[in-house]
XYZ file of C-alpha atoms in Angstrom:
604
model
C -19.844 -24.159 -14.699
C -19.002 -24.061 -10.901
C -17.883 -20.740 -9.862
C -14.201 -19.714 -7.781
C -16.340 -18.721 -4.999
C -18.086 -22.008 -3.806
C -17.476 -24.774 -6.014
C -21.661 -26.249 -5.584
C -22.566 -25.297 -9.272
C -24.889 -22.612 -8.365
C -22.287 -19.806 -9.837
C -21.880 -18.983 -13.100
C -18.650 -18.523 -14.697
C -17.141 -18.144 -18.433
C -17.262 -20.213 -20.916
C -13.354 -21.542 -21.305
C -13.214 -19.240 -24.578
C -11.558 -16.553 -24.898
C -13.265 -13.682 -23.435
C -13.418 -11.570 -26.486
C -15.058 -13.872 -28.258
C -19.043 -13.139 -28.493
C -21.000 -15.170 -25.345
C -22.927 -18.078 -26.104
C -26.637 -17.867 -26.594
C -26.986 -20.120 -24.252
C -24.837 -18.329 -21.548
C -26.228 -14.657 -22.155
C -29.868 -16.546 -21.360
C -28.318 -18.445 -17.768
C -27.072 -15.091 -17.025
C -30.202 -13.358 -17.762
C -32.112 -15.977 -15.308
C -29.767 -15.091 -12.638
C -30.173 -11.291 -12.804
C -34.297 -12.195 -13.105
C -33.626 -14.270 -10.006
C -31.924 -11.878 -7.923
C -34.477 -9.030 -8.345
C -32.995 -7.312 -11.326
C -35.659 -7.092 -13.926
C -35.183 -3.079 -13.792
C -32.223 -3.714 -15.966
C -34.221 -4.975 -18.997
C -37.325 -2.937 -18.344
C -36.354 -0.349 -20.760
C -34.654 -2.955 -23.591
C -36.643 -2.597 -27.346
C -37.842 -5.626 -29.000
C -35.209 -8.131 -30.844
C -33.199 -6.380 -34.095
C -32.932 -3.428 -32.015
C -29.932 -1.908 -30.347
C -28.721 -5.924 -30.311
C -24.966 -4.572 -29.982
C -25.474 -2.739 -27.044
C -27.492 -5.627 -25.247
C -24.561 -8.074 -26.489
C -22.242 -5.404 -24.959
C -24.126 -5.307 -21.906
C -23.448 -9.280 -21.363
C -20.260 -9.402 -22.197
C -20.002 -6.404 -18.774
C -22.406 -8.923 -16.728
C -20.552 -11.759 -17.815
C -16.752 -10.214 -16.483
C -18.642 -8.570 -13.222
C -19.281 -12.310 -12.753
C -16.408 -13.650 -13.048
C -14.095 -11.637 -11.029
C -16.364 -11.674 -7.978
C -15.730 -14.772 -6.044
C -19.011 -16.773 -5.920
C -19.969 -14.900 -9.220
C -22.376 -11.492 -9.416
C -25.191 -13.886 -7.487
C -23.072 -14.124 -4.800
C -22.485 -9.906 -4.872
C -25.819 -9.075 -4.589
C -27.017 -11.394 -1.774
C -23.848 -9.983 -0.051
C -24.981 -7.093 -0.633
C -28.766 -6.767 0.621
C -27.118 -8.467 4.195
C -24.830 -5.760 4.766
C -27.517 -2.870 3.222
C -30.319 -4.109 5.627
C -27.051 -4.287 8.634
C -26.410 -0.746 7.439
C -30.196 0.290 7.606
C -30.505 -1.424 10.782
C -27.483 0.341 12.354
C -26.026 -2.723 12.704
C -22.964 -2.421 14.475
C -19.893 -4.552 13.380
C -18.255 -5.168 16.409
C -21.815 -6.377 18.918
C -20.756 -8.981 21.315
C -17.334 -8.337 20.943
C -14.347 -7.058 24.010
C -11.517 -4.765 22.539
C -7.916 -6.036 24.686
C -4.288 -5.153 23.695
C -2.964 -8.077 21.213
C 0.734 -8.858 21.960
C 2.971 -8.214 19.370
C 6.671 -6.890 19.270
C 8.131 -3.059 20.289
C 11.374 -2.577 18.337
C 14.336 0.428 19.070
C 15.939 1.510 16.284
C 19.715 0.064 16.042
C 19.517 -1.872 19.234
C 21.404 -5.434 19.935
C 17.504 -6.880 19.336
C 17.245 -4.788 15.800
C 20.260 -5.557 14.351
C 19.832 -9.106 14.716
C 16.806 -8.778 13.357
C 17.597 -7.084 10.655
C 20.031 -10.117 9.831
C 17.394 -12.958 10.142
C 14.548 -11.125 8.026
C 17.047 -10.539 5.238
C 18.501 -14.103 5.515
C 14.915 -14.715 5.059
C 14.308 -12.266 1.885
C 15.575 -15.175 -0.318
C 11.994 -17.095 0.289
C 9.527 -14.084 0.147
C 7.809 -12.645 -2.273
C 6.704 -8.770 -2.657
C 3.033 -7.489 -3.390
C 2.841 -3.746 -4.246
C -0.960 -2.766 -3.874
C -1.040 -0.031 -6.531
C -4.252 0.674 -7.864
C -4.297 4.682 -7.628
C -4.061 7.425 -9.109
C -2.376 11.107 -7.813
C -5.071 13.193 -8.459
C -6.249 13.575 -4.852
C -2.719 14.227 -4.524
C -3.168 17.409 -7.251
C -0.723 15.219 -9.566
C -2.318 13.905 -12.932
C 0.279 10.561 -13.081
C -0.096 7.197 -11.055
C 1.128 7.656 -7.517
C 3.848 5.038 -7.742
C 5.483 8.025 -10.779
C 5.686 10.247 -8.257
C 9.107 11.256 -7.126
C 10.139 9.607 -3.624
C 12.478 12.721 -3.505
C 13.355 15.343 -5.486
C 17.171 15.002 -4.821
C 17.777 12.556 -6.903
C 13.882 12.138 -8.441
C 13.840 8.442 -8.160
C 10.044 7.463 -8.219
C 8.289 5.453 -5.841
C 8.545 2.278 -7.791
C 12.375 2.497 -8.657
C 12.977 2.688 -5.186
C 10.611 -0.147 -4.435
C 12.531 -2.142 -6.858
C 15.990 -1.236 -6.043
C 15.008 -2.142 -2.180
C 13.650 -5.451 -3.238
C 16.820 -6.143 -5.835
C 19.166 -5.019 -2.852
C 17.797 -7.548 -0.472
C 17.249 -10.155 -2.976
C 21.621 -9.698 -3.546
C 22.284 -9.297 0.655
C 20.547 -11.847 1.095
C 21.402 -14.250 -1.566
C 24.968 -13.627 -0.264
C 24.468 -15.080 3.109
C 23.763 -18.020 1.720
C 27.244 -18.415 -0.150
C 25.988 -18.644 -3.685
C 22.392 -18.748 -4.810
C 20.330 -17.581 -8.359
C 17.013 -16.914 -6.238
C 15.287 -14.172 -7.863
C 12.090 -12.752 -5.518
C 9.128 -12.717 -7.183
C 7.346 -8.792 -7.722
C 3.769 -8.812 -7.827
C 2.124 -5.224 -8.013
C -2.074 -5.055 -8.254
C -3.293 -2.028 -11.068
C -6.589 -1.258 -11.923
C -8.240 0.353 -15.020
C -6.711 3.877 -13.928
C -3.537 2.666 -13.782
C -2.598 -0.618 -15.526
C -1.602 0.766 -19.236
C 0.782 3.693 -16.948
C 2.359 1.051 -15.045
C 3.266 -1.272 -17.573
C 4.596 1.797 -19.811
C 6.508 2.902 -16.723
C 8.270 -0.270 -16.202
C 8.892 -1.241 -19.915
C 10.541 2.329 -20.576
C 12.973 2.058 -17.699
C 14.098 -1.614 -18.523
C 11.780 -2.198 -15.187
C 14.150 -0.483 -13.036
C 17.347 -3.421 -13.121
C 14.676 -6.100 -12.132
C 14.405 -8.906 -15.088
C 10.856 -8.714 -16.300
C 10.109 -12.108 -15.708
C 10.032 -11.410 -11.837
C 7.439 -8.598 -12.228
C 3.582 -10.028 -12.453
C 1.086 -7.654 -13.100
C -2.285 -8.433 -11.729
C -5.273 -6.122 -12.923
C -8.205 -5.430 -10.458
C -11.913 -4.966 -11.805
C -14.490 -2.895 -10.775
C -17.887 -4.144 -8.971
C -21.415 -3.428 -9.667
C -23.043 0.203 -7.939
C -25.948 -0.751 -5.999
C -28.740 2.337 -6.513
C -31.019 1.329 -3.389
C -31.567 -1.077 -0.529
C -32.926 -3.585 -2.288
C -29.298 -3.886 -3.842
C -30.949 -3.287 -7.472
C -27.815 -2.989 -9.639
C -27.364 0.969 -10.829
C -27.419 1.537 -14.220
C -24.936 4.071 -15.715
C -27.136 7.421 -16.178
C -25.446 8.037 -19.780
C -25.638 4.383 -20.600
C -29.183 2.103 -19.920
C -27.065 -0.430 -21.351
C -24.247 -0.582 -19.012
C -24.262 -1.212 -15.366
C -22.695 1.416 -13.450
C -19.414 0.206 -11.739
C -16.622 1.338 -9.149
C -13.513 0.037 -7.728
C -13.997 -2.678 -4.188
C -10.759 -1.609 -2.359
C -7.576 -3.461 -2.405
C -9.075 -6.226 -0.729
C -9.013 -7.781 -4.085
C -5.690 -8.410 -4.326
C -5.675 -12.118 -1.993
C -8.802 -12.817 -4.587
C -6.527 -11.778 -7.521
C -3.336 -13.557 -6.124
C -5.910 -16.885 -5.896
C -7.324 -17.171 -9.162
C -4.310 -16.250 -10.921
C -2.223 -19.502 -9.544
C 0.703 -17.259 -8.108
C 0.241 -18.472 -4.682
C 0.884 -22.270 -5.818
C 3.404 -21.248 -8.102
C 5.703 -19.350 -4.858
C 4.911 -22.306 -2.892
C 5.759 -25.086 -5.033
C 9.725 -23.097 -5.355
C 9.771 -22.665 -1.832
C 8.738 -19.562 -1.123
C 7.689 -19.057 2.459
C 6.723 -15.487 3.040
C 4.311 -12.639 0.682
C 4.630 -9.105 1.614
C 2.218 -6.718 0.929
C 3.053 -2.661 1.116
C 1.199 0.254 0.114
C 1.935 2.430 -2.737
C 3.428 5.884 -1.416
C 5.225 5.032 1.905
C 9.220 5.981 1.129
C 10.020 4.773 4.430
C 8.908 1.663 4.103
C 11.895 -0.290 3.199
C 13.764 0.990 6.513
C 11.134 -1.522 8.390
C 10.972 -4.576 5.948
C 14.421 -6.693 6.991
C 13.656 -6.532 10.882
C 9.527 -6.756 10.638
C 10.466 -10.223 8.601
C 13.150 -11.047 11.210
C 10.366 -11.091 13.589
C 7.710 -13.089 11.492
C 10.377 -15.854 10.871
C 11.705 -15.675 14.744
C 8.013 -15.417 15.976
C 6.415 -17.914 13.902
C 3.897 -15.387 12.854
C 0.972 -16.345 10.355
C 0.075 -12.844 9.843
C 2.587 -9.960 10.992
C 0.896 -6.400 10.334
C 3.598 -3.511 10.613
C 2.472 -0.751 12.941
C 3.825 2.459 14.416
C 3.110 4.135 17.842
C -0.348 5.955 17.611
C -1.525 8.836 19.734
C -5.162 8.499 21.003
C -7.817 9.216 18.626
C -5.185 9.752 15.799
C -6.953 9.141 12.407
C -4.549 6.082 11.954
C -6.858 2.820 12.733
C -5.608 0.473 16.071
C -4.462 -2.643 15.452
C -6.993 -4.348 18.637
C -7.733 -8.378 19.863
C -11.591 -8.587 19.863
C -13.086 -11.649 21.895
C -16.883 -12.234 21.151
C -19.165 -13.189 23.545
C -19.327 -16.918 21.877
C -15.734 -17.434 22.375
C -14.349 -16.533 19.022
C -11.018 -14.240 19.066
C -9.534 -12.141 16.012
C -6.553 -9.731 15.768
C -7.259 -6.689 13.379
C -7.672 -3.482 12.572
C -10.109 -1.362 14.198
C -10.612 2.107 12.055
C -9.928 5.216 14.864
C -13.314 6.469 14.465
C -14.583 2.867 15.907
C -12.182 2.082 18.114
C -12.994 4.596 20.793
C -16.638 4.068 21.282
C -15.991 0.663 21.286
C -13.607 0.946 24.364
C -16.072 3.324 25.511
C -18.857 0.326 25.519
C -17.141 -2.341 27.206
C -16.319 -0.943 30.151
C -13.078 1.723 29.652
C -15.331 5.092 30.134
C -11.933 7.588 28.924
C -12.203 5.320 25.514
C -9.254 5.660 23.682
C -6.731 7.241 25.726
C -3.071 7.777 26.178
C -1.376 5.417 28.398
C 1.930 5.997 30.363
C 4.014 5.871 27.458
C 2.272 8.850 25.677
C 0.667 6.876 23.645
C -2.175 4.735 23.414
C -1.810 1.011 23.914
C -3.278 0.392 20.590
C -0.685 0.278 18.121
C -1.401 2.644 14.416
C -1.916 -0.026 11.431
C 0.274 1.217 8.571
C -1.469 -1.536 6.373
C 1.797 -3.353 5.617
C 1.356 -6.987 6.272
C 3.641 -10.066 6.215
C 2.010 -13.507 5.869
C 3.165 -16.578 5.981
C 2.166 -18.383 2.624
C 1.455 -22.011 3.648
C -1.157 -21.309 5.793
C -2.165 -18.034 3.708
C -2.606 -20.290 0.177
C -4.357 -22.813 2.589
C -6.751 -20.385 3.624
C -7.350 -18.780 0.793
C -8.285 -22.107 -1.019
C -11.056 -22.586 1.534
C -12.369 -18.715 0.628
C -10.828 -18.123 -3.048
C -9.641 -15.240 -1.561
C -13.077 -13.289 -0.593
C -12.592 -10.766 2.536
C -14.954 -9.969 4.376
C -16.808 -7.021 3.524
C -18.814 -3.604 4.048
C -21.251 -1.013 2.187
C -20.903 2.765 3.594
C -24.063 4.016 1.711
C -24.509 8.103 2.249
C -28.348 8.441 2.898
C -30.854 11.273 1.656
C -31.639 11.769 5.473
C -32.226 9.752 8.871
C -35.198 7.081 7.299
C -32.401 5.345 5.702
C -34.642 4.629 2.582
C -32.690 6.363 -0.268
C -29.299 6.747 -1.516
C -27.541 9.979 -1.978
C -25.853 8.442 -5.570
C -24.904 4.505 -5.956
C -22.698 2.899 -3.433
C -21.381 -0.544 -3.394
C -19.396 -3.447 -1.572
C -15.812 -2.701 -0.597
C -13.158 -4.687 0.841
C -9.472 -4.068 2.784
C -6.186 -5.846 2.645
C -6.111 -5.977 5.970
C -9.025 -7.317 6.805
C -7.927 -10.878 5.831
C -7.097 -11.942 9.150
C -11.040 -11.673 10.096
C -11.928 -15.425 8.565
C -8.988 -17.008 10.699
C -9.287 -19.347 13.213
C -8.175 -18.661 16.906
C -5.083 -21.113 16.771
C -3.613 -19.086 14.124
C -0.566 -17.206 15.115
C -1.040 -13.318 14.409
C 0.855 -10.551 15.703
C 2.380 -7.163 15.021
C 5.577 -5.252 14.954
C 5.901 -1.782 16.179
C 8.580 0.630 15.394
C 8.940 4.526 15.069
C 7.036 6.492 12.898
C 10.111 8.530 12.001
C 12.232 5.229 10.474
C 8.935 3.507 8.753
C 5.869 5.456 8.129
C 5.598 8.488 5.971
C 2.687 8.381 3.071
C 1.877 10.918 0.817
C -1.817 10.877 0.299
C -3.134 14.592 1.313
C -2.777 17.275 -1.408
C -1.586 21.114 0.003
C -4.860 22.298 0.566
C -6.338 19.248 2.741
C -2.526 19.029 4.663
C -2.571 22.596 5.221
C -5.755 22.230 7.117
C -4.246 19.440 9.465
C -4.416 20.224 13.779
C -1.108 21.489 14.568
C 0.807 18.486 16.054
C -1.063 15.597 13.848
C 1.319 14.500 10.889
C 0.530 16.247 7.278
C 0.747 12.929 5.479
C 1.746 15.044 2.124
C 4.470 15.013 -0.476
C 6.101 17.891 1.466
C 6.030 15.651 4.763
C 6.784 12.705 2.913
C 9.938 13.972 1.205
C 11.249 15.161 4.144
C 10.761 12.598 6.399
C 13.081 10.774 4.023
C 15.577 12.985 5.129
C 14.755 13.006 8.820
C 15.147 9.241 8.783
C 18.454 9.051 7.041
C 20.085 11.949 8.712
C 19.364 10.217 12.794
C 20.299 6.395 10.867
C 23.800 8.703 10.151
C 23.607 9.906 13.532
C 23.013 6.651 15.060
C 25.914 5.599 13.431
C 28.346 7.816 14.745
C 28.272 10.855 12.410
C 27.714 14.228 13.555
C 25.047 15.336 11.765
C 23.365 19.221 12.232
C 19.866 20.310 13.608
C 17.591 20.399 11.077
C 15.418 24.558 10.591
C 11.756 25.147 10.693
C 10.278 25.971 7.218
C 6.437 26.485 6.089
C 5.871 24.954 2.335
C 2.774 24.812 1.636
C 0.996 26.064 4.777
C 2.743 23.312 6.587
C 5.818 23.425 9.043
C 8.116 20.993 8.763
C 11.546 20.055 9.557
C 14.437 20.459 7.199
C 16.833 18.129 7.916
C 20.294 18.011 5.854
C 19.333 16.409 1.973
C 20.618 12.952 2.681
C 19.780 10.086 0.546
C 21.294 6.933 -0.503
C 20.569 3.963 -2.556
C 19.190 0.702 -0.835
C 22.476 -1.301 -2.153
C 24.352 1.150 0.040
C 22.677 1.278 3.370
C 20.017 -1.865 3.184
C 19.986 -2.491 6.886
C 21.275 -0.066 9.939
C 24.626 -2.753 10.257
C 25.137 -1.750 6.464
C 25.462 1.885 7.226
C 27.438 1.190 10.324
C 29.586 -0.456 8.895
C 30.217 2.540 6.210
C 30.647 5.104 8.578
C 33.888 5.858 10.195
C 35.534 8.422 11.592
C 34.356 11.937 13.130
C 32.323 13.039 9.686
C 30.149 15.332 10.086
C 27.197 17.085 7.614
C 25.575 20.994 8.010
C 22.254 21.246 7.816
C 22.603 23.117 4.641
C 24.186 20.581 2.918
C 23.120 17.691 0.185
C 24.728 14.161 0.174
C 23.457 11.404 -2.423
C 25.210 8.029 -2.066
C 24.871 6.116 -5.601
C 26.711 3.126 -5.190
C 27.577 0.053 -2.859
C 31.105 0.225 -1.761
C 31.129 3.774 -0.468
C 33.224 4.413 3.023
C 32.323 7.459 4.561
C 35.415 8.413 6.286
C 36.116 11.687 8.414
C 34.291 13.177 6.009
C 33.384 17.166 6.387
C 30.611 18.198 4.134
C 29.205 21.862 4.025
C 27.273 21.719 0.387
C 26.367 19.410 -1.839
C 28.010 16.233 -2.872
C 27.080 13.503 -4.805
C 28.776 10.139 -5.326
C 28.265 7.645 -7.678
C 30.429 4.902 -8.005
C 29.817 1.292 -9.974
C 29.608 -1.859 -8.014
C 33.356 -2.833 -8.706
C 34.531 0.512 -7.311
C 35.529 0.459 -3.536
C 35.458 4.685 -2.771
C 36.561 6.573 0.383
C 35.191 9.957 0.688
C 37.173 11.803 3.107
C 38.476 15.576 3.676
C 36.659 18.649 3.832
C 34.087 19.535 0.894
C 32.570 23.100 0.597
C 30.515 24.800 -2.083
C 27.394 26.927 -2.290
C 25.670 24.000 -2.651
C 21.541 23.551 -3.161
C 18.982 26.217 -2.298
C 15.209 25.447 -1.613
C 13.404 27.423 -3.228
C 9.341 27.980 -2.056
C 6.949 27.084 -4.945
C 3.172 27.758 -4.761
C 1.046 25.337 -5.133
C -1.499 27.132 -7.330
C 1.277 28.490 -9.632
C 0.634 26.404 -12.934
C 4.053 27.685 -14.345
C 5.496 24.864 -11.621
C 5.926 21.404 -12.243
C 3.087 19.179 -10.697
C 5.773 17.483 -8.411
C 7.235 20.653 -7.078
C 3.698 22.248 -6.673
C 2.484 19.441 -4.467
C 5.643 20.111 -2.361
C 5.746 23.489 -2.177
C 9.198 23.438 -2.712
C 12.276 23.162 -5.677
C 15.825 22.997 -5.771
C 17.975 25.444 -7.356
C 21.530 23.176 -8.007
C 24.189 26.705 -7.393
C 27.255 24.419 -7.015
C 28.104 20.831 -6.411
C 30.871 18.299 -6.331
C 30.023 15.600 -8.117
C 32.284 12.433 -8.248
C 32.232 9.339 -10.534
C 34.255 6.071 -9.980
């Protein structure tokens, strides 16, 4: 059977049966000639004569047989892969020979300018023909939280999770932008990539909240597999030490999601109901959604083929640089360069301060948030030439400086947003810059690791993360016309942050910065103390003075104007430590709780 990855018969792929049905003889004994073909005898070395431990050999092709088919070009294809980029590796081959860093050109945007705003309008006209791709294959635990990351609380005002919020973002611009339009049913399609780790706790998470408002059939849930560990140079497969009948496997990076979004027909499905646009985000960046309607306002405006978001980066920040490389031969590419890369690169070819500030303060090379926008024609058309493979790379950790031995296994990996490396020069690829403060805030480090951070560098933890959240809607207020108070210094968690007023709001309320603008009136003012939650879509915000907390939740019929003074004793932080097991996971990762002493809470 040809395989997905080159279509000349040399692959092997499963039988059309289903997959828990027992191989064919005749399959298990191709499959065996192709392991015997690619230097993999060890595997059977150890295997007792016929009668004995048959189960586990069946078991053992039935692994071999999915490892092959959810590699493109098949396992065959994996290992040859794989002894070219171990001999690179040995060789100290380096990725980027032949090849001139230069700034790419892409768009710098200012929050609420004439240029954002209108923007902001075009990408969510636009909405109507994307679709959304959450990449969520991990779990919290370097995180110190035992759920899947996209459980986590986004804040712990009003403990919406990660994926609620992505899914009230996506409903809110699916209705705004519907709207525009006069009258129109489109529903955006909601793709989100799991993995063994986290596939069953997605699903359950969805299913028991009714999948946040979005109608199930819009949600597609594509599972990633694991590859094959490679245990030396030679790329002999590793077997698992407690298991000689099992290979030994690890995830390949969320590369695999333009593989997955190939072979599972999605991409001709969008296209053939007119969708023009996939989106791909990352699965713990709360800010995200501040950045989507104007980043797609530039693709569409722009023309872009691939549109990665980005934020201002200081020099050497551990952020990778999104860089044009022209090789030697002629050949050009726009991607991302990892920081550790980027400045001896610069460094070779002729720019001896490397990667350096420029006059802005920051360096020219713009910090890759891995958030891209692609345009799907020319994406699906790609991808049908590649089935979705990206290229990839094998970071072995050697015994010592021969290079001969492995530490443990290692194997291939692969990046999301390294697709744009197999393009040709005509296509159109670009970026779109905007604060850090309005679009990039992911939790990733736990409290020890973020505590350990050089002063100035961002902490990239839950406590950053929540309140950035409030950083960014407290100055969208302020930009807005409200008076809104200086936020106080606090430590939680060995980390120094600021603490802005609570504000949060959901996405039907304040989608784009015209939205909140346009809710806004009067002289209204918030203390830094204070806690505001906005549950609803017709809220006015009108001369309002707020010194505590208040929370409004109104239904989408109601039209509310909150107005007058309101003062109580409000919310108190409260410090939490992070080794104090009597906490809550998601407060001890934050270093922080909420004691509710009074509030006004109103319902329409």
């Amino acid at each position: 059977v040809p395989s997905r990855g080159d279509g000349d018969g040399d692959g092997l792929l499963l039988p059309t049966q289903s997959r828990s049905c027992r191989l064919k003889a005749s399959y298990k004994v191709e499959l065996a000639k192709m392991l015997l073909n690619e230097g993999q005898g060890h595997l059977f070395e150890h295997w007792p004569e016929p009668g004995v431990h048959d189960d586990k050999k069946k078991n053992f092709f039935d692994q071999v047989s999915r490892l092959n088919s959810s590699y493109p070009g098949g396992l065959a294809a994996y290992i040859q892969n794989a002894k070219k980029l171990l001999a690179d590796s040995k060789a100290g081959q380096n990725p980027y020979d032949g090849f001139t860093p230069s700034v790419p050109s892409g768009e710098a945007l200012t929050f609420g300018d004439e240029n954002f705003v209108s923007l902001e309008a075009a990408g969510v006209k636009e909405a109507r023909n994307a679709a959304f791709v959450l990449v969520a294959g991990g779990l919290g635990e370097r995180l110190g939280y035992k759920g899947i990351k996209v459980a986590l609380p986004r804040e712990t005002t009003t403990g919406k999770c990660f994926l609620q919020h992505y899914i009230e973002s996506i409903l809110a611009l699916q209705e705004a932008s519907c709207k525009m339009e006069g009258e129109c049913h489109t529903k955006i399609p909601f793709a989100i990539m799991t993995s063994d780790d986290t596939n069953a706790l997605t699903i359950k998470l969805l299913e028991s909240n009714s999948y946040f408002g979005m109608e199930p059939s819009q949600v597609k849930i594509l599972k990633q597999e694991k590859v094959a560990c490679l245990a030396d140079n030679d790329a002999r497969l590793a077997l698992d030490p407690n298991d000689k009948y099992k290979i030994q496997t690890k995830p390949h990076g969320h590369g695999d999601v333009h593989s997955l979004l190939y072979s599972s027909g999605l991409l001709e499905q969008w296209k053939n109901t007119g969708r023009r646009w996939v989106l791909f985000f990352q699965d713990t960046n709360g800010l995200l959604f501040n950045a989507i309607p104007s980043a797609l306002g530039v693709s569409a405006t722009k023309g872009y083929n691939v549109n990665s978001l980005a934020v201002p980066r200081k020099a050497k920040e551990a952020i990778g640089g999104i860089t044009k490389l022209t090789h030697a031969d002629g050949r050009t590419m726009v991607i991302n360069v990892e920081y550790n890369q980027l400045d001896p690169l610069l460094r070779a070819t002729g720019h001896p301060d490397g990667d350096a500030n420029c006059e802005t303060g920051y360096s020219p090379y713009p910090g890759n948030i891995n958030q891209l926008i692609l345009e799907l024609g020319p994406y699906s058309e790609e991808l049908k030439k590649t089935h979705g493979a990206i290229s990839e790379f094998v970071n072995p950790k050697y015994t010592d400086s021969t290079k001969t031995a492995f530490k443990s296994s290692t194997r291939l990996e692969c990046m999301m947003q390294d697709y744009p490396k197999t393009l040709p020069p005509t296509a159109k690829v670009g970026f779109t810059v905007m604060d850090a403060w309005l679009a990039y805030a992911p939790v990733k480090n736990n409290p020890e690791d973020a505590a350990k951070v050089p002063k100035g560098n961002p902490f990239h933890s839950a406590t950053s993360g929540e309140m950035a959240i409030y950083r960014a809607n407290s100055l969208i207020l302020r930009k807005a016309g409200a008076q809104i108070s200086d936020p106080v210094v606090s430590t939680f968690n060995g980390q120094e942050v600021e603490v802005w007023p609570r504000v949060t709001w959901s996405p039907r309320w304040g989608l784009t910065f015209k939205d909140v603008k346009r809710k806004v009136h009067g002289n209204s003012s918030v203390s830094q103390r204070s806690v505001l939650v906005i549950n609803g879509r017709n809220v006015v915000i009108d001369g309002l003075s707020l010194d505590g907390a208040l929370i409004v939740n109104s239904v989408d019929e109601a039209e509310v104007k909150v107005t007058g003074h309101v003062e109580n004793k409000g919310w108190t932080i409260q410090h939490v430590d992070h080794r104090d097991t009597s906490e809550m996971e998601e407060s001890r990762i934050r270093g922080f709780k909420f004691e509710k002493v009074e509030q006004l809470e109103v319902n329409y």
